[in-house]
Coordinates of C-alpha atoms and ligand atoms in Angstrom, one line a residue:
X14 CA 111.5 92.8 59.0
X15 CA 109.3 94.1 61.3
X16 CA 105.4 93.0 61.0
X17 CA 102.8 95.0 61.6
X18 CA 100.5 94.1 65.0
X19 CA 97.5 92.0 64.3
X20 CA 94.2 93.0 64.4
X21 CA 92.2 93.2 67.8
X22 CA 88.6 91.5 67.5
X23 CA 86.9 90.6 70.8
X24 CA 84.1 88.0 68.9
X25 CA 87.3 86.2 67.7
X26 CA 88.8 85.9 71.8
X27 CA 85.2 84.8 72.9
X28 CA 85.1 82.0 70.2
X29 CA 89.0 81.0 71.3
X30 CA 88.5 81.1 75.0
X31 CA 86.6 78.6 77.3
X32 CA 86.8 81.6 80.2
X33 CA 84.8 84.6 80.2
X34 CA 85.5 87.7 77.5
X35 CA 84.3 91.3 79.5
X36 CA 84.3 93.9 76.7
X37 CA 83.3 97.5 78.0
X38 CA 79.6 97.3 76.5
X39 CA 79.3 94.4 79.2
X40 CA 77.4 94.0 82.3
X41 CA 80.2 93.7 84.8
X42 CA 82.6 95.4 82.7
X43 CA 82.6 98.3 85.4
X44 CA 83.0 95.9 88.4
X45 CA 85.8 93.4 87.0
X46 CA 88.3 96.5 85.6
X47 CA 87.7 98.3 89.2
X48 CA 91.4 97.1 91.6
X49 CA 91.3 97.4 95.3
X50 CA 92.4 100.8 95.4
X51 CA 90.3 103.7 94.9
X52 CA 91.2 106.6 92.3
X53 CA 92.4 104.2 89.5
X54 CA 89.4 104.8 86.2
X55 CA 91.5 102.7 83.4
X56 CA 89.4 101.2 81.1
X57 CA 90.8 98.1 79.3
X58 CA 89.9 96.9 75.8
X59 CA 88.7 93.4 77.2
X60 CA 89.1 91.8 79.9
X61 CA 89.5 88.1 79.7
X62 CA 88.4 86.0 83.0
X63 CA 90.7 82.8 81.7
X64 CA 89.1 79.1 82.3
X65 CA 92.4 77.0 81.9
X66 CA 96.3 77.1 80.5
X67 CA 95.1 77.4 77.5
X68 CA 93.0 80.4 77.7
X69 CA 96.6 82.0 79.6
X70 CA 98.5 81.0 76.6
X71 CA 95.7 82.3 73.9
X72 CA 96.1 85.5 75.4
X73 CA 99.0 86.1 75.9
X74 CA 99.5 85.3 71.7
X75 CA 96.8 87.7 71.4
X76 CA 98.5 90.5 73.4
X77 CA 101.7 89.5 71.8
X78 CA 100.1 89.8 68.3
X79 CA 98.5 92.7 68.5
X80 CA 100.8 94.8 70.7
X81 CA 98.5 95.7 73.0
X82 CA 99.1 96.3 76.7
X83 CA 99.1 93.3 78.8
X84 CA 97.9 93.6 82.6
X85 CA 98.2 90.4 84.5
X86 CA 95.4 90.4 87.6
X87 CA 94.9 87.5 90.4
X88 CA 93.6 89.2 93.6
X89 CA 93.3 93.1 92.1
X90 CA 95.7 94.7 95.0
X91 CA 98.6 96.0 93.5
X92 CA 99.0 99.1 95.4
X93 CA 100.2 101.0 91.9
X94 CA 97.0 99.1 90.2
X95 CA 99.2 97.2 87.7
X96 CA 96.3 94.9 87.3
X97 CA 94.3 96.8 84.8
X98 CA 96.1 98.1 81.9
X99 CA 93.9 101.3 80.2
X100 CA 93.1 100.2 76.3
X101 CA 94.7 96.9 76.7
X102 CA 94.2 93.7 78.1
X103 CA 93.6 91.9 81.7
X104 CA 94.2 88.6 81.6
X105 CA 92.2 88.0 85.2
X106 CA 93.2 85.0 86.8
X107 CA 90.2 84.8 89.8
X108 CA 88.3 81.6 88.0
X109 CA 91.3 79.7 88.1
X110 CA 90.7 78.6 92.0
X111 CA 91.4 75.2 92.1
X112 CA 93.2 73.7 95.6
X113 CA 94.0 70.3 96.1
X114 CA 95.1 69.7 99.5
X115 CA 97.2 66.8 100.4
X116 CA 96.8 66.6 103.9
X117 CA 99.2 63.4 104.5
X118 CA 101.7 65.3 102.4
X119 CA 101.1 68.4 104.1
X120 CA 101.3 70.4 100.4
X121 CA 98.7 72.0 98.1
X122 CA 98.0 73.1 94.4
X123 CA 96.6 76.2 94.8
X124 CA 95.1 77.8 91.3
X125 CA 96.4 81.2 91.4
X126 CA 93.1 83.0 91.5
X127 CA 92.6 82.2 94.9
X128 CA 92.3 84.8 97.5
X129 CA 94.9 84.6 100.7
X130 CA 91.6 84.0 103.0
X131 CA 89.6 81.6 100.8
X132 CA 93.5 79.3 100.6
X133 CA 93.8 79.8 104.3
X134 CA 90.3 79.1 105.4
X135 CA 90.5 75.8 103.3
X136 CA 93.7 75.0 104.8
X137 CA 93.0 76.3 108.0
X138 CA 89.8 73.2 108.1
X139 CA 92.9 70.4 108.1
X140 CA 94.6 72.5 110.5
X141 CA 97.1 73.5 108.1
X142 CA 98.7 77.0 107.1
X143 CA 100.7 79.1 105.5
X144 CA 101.9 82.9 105.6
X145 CA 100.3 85.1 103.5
X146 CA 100.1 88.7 104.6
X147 CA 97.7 91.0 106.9
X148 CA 94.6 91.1 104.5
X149 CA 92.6 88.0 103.2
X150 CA 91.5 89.8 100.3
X151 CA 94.9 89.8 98.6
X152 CA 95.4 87.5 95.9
X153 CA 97.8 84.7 96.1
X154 CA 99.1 85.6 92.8
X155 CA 101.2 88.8 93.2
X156 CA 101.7 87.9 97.0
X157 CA 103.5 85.1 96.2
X158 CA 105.5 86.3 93.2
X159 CA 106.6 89.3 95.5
X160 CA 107.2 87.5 98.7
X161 CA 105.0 87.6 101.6
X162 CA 105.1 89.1 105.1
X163 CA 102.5 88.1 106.9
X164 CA 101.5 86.5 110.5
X165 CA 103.7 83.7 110.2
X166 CA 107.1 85.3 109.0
X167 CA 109.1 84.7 112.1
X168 CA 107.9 81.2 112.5
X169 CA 107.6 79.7 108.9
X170 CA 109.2 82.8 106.6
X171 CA 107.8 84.3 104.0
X172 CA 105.4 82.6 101.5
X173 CA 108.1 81.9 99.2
X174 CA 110.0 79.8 101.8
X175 CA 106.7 77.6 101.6
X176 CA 106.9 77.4 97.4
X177 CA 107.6 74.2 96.1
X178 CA 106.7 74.7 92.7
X179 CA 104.6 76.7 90.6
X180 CA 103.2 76.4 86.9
X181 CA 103.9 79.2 84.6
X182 CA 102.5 80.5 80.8
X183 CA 105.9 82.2 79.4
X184 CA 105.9 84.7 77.0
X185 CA 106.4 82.6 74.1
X186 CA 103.1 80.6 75.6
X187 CA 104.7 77.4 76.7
X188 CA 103.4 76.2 79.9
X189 CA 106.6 75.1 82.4
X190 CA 106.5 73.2 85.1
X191 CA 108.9 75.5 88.2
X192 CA 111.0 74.0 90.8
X193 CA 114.4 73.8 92.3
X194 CA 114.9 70.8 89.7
X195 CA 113.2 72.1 86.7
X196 CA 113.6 75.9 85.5
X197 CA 116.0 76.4 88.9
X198 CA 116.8 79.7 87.2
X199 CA 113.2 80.8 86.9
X200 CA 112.0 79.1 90.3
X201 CA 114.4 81.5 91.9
X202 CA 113.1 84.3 90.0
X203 CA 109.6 83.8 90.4
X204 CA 110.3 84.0 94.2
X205 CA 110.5 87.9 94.6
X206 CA 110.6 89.0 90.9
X207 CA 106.9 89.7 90.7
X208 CA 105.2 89.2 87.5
X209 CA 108.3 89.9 85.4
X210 CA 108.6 86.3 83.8
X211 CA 105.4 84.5 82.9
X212 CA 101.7 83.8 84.3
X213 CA 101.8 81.4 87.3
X214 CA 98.6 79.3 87.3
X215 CA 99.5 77.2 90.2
X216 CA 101.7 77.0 93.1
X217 CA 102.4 74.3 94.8
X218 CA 103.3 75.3 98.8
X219 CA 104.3 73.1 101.4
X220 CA 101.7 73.4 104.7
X221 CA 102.5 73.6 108.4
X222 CA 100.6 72.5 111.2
X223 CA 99.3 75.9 112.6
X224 CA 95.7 75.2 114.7
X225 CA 95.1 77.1 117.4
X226 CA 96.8 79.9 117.7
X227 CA 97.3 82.7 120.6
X228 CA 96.2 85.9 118.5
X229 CA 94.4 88.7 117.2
X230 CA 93.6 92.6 117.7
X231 CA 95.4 94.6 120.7
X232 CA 95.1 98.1 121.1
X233 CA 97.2 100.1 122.9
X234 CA 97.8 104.0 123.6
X235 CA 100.4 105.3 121.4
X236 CA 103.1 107.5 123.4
X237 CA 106.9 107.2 121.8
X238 CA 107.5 104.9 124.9
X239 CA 105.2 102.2 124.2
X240 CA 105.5 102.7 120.4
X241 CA 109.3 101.8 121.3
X242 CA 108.8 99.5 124.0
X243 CA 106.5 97.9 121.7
X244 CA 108.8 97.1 119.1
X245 CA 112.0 96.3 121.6
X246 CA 109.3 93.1 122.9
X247 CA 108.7 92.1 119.3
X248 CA 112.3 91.7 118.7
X249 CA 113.0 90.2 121.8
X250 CA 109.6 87.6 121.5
X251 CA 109.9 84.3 120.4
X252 CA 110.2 83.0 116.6
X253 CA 106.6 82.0 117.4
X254 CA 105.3 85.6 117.8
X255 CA 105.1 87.7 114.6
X256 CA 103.3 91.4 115.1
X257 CA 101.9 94.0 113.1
X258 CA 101.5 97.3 114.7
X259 CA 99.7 100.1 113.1
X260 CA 100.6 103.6 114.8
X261 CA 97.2 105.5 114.0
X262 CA 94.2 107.5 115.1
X263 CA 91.7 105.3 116.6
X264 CA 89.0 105.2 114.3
X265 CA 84.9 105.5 115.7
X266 CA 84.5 101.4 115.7
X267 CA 82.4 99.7 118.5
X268 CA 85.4 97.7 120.1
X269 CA 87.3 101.1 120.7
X270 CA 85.6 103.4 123.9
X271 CA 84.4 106.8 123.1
X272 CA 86.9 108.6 124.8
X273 CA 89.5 106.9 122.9
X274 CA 88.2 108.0 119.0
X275 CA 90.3 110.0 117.7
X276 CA 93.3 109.2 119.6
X277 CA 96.8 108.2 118.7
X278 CA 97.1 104.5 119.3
X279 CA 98.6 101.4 118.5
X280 CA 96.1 99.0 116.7
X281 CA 98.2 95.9 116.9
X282 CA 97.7 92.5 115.5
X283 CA 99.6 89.4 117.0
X284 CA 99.5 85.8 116.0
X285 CA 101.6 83.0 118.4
X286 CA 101.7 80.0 116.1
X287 CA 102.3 77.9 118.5
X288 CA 99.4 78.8 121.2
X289 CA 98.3 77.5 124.6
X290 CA 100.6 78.9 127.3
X291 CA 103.3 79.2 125.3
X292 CA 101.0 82.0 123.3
X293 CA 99.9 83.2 126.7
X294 CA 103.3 83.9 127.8
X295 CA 104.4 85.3 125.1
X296 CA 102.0 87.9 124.4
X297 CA 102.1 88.6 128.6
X298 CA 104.8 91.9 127.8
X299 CA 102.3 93.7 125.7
X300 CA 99.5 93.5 127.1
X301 CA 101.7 94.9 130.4
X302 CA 103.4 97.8 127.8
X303 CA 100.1 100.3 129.2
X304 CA 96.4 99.4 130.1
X305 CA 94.9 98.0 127.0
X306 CA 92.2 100.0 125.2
X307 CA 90.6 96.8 123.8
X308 CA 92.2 93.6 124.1
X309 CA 91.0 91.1 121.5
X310 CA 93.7 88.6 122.0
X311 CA 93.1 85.1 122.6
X312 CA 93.2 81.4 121.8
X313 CA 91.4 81.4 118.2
X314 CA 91.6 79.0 115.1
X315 CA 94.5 80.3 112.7
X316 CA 91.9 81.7 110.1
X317 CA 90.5 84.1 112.3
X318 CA 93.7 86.2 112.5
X319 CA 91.8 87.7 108.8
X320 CA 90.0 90.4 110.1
X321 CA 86.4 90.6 108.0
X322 CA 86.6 93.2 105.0
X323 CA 84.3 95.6 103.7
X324 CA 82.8 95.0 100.1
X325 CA 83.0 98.0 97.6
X326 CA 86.0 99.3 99.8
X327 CA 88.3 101.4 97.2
X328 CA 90.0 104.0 99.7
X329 CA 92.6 106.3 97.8
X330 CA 96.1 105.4 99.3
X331 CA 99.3 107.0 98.9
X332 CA 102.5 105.2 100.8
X333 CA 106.0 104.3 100.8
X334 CA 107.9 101.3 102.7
X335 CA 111.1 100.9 104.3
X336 CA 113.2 98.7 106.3
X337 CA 114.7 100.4 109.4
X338 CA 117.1 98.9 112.3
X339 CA 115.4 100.6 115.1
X340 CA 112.6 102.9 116.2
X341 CA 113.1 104.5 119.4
X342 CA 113.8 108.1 120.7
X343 CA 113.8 110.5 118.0
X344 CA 112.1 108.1 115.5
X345 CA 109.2 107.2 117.8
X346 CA 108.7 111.2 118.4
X347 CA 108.4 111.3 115.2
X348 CA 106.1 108.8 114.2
X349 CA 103.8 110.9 116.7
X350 CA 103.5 114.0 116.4
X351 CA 103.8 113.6 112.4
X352 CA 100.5 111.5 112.6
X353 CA 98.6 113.6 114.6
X354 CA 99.6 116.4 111.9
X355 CA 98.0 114.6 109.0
X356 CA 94.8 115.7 107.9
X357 CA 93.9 112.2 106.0
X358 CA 90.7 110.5 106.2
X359 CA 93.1 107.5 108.0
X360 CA 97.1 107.9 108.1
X361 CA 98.9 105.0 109.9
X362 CA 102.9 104.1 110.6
X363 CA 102.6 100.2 110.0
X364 CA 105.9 98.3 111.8
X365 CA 106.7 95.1 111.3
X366 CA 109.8 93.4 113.5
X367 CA 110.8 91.0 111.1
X368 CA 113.5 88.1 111.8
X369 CA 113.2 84.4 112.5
X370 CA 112.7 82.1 110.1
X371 CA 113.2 84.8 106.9
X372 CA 116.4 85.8 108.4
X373 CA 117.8 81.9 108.4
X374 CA 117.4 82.0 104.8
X375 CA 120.4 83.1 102.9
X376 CA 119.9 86.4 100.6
X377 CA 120.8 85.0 97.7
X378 CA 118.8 82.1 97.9
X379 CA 115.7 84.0 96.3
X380 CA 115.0 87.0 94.5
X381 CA 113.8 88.6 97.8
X382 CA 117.6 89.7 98.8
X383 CA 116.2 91.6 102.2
X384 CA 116.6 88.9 104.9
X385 CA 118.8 90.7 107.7
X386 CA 116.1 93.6 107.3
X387 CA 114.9 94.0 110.6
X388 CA 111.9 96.4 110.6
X389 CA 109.7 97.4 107.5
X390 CA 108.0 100.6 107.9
X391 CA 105.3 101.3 106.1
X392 CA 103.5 104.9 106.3
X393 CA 100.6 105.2 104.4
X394 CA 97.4 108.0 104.0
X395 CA 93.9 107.1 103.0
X396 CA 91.7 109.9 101.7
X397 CA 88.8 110.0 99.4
X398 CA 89.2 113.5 97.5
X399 CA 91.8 113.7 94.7
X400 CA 91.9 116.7 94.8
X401 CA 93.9 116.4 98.2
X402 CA 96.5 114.2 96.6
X403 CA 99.4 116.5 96.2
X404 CA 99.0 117.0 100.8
X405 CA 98.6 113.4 101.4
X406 CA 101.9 112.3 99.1
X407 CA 104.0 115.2 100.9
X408 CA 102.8 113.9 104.2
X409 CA 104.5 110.7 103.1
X410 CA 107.1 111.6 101.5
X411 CA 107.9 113.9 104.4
X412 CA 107.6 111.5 107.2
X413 CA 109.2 108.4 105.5
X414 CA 112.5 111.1 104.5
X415 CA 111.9 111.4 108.1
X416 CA 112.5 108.1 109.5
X417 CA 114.7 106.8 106.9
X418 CA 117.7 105.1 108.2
X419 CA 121.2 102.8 106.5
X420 CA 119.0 100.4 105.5
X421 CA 118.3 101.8 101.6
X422 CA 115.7 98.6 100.6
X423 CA 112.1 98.0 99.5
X424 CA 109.7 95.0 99.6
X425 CA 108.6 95.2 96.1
X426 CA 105.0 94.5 96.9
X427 CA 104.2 97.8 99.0
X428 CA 105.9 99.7 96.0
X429 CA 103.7 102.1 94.4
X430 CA 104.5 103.9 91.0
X431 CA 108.2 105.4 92.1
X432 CA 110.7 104.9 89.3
X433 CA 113.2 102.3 88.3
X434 CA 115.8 103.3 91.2
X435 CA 112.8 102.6 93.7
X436 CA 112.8 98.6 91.8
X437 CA 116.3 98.5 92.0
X438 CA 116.0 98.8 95.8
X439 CA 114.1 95.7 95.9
X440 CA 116.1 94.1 94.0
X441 CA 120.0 95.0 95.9
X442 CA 123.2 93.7 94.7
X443 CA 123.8 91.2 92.1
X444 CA 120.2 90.7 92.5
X445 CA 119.2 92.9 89.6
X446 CA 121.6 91.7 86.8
X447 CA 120.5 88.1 87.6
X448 CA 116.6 89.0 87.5
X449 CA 117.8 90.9 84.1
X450 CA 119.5 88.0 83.1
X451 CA 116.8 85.5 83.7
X452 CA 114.2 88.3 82.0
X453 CA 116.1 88.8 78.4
X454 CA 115.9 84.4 78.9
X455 CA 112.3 84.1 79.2
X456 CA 111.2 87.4 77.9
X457 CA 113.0 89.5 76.2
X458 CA 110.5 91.4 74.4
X459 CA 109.1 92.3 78.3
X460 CA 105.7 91.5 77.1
X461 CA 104.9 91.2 81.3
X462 CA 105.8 95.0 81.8
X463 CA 103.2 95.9 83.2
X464 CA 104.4 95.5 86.9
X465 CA 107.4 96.7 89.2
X466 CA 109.5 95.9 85.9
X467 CA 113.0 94.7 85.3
X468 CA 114.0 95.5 82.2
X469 CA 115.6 92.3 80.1
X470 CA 119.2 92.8 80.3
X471 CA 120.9 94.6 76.8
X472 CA 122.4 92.3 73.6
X473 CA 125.8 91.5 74.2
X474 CA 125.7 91.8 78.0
Ligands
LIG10 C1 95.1 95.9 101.7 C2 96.4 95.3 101.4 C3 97.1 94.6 102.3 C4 98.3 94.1 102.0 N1 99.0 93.4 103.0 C5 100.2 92.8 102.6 C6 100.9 92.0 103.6 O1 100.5 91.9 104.8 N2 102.0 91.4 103.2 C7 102.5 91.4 101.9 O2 103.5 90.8 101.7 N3 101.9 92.2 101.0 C8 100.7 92.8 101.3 N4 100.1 93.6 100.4 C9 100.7 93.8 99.1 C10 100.3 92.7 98.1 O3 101.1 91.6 98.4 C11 100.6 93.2 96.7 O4 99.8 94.3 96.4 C12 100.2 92.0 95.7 O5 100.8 92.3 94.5 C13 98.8 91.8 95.5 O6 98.5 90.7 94.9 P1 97.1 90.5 94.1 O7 97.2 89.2 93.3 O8 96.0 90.7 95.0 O9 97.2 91.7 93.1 P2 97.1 91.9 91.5 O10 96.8 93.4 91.4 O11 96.1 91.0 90.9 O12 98.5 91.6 91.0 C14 99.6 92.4 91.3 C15 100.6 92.2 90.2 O13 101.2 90.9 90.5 C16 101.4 90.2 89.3 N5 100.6 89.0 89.3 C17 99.5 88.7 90.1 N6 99.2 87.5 89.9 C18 100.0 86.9 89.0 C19 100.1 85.7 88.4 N7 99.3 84.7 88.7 N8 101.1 85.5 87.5 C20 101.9 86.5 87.1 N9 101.9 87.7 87.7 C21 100.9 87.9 88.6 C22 101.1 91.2 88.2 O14 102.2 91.9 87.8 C23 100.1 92.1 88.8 O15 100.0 93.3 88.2 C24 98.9 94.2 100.7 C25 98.2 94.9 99.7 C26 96.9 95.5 100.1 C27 96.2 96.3 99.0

């Protein structure tokens, strides 16, 4: 017999919870619903800033109880703004930012609520790292659960590679303990399957030595040549090199010359883990690519690769990511004059040569199944009027169509709101049936939909 949802009363979570209860009468209420991106007004019931396991597990019984939407938020940057669920729930994870750093051991407990910078500059004071990704505002939450392509992904891999456990609220509200021993089905799942199977509280991730590294901002003209000579020397760099180059117009900031606002260029960030003239060398064949229009590159402690962030930032963003084999000729034309037709606020062709230590570990050995991917694209447009929406996502649209080559996959974390057959891509091969598999196991009432979902597989399957 089917029961009828519980009642919702707020006083009645504020009495349960040891954590914070945001209800929208509340000062703050406007501030703690708000994700990083800009053009997403949905206004929860509560949102509940959760002190311990407990608190996890009290809500998620209350969201089970009362039917109402769950949204499950560490950092706030889910690109599709999964983190806030309008007339339901966010169970916000940002209190719970414990770290324990074994520095003998070389591991951490890291409480999930911890930003990317705040875990790497606490790291980074023992000389210690991991890979996250670009920004040190993310959260290590959804990075983790997704994946991780950062500055170290040639070196070390993605953050996954560096998981050595984690500590999970399931849907039923039993707290598990995650690792290649314990839950191996789940531990593999958790590594690429997003939120789809429980709230991780902690992870625990194994450290690297990473000090000083060779690294930081390079700017270079963008022409098709040096766009493709740029990523034929990425490919051909060392495991120790990882780069990220945006393809954009240079915007009006101090360390780019006058004459060069506005222009197309190549705002590139590099990061040698292993430094000194190693680093030096390495990095040599870019800066010789053309003459540099700021060169920011040099010997710097690991942590400084986060470039500082704006507070109250909420651009609009509309995107789409790929993998690709190559960029050259036609696809570096492309990338050109396609960016100097967009009429966003900021519109940028992010390339990232990936390889070297992701690409050792074998497909199937995690849920992120896109380890011979060789390039991910991302093309993205910025813009603060709404209205303009409709121009901005045909833009993208347009020149992703554009560039799109054999390669048919998606990183799930750069996904935005595009349909199950835009999941499935992230998830290729038998990939899906065993994240379905693992899902109708430890939630088959997909209480945790409220993500890049994989539905729990049928009865009888
Ligand atoms: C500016 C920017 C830069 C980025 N750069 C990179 C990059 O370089 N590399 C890269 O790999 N990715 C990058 N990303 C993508 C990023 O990894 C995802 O958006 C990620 O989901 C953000 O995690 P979060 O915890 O901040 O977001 P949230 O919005 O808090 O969470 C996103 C989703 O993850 C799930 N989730 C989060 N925490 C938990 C948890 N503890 N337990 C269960 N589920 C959870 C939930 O489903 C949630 O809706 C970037 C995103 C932005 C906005």
């Amino acid at each position: 017999m089917k029961t009828s949802p519980a009642p919702f009363s707020i006083p009645k979570l504020r009495a349960d919870l040891a954590g914070r209860v945001i209800a929208p009468d509340d000062a703050g209420y406007d501030e703690a619903r708000t994700p990083f991106y800009g053009g997403i007004d949905r206004r929860p019931a509560v949102i509940a800033r959760v002190a311990n396991e407990r608190d996890v597990a009290r809500v998620i019984s209350v969201a089970s109880d009362t039917g109402l939407e769950l949204a499950v938020r560490s950092g706030g940057h889910s690109i599709p703004g999964h983190c806030v669920a309008d007339g339901g729930i966010v169970l916000d994870l940002s209190d719970m930012s414990g770290l324990d750093v074994d520095v003998e051991r070389r591991t951490a407990w890291a409480g999930s609520g911890l930003t990317t910078g705040e875990f790497t500059n606490a790291t980074g004071a023992h000389g210690l790292a991991i890979g996250f990704g670009d920004s040190g505002s993310v959260g290590i939450g959804g990075i983790t659960l997704g994946g991780g392509v950062g500055f170290l992904v040639r070196k070390h891999g993605l953050t996954i590679d560096d998981l050595l456990a984690a500590e999970l609220v399931t849907a039923d509200g039993e707290l598990l303990q995650v690792d290649a021993e314990t839950h191996p089905d789940l531990f593999w799942a958790i590594r690429g399957g997003g939120g789809n199977f429980g709230v991780a509280t902690r992870f625990r991730f194994r450290l690297h030595e990473v000090g000083t590294i060779v690294g930081g901002i390079l700017i270079l003209p963008a022409t098709p040549e040096v766009i493709a000579a740029f990523v034929a020397e990425a490919e051909a760099a060392p495991d120790e090199l990882s780069t990220i180059a945006n393809v954009m117009i240079a915007p009006p900031i101090p360390f780019v010359p006058a004459e060069y606002h506005g222009k197309l260029v190549i705002f590139a960030i590099l990061a040698h883990a292993g430094g000194g003239d190693a680093g030096e060398r390495a990095v040599a064949p870019f800066r010789a690519l053309a003459t540099p229009i700021a060169d920011m590159v040099k010997p710097m402690p690991y942590p400084e690769i986060y470039l500082p962030e704006e507070e109250g930032y909420h651009p609009i963003a509309t995107a789409r990511t790929m993998f690709v084999d190559t960029v050259e000729g036609d696809a570096a034309d492309t990338i050109v004059d396609r960016l100097h037709a967009s009429t966003a606020m900021m519109a940028v062709t992010q390339i990232r040569v990936l390889g070297g230590a992701m690409a050792r570990v074998p497909a199937d050995a995690t849920a992120f199944g896109h380890r011979k991917s060789r390039i991910m694209v991302n093309v993205a447009a910025l813009y603060e009027d709404p209205e303009e929406a409709e121009t901005h996502q045909g833009w993208v649209a347009g020149l992703a169509g554009a560039l799109r080559q054999d390669d048919a996959g998606a990183y799930v974390n750069f996904l935005g709101d595009e349909g199950e057959s835009r999941i499935r891509d992230a998830y290729p091969g038998t990939t899906w049936d065993r994240l379905r598999a693992i899902k109708r196991r430890y939630d088959p009432a997909n209480l945790f939909r409220l993500n890049q979902n994989i539905p729990p597989e049928a009865e009888g399957s």
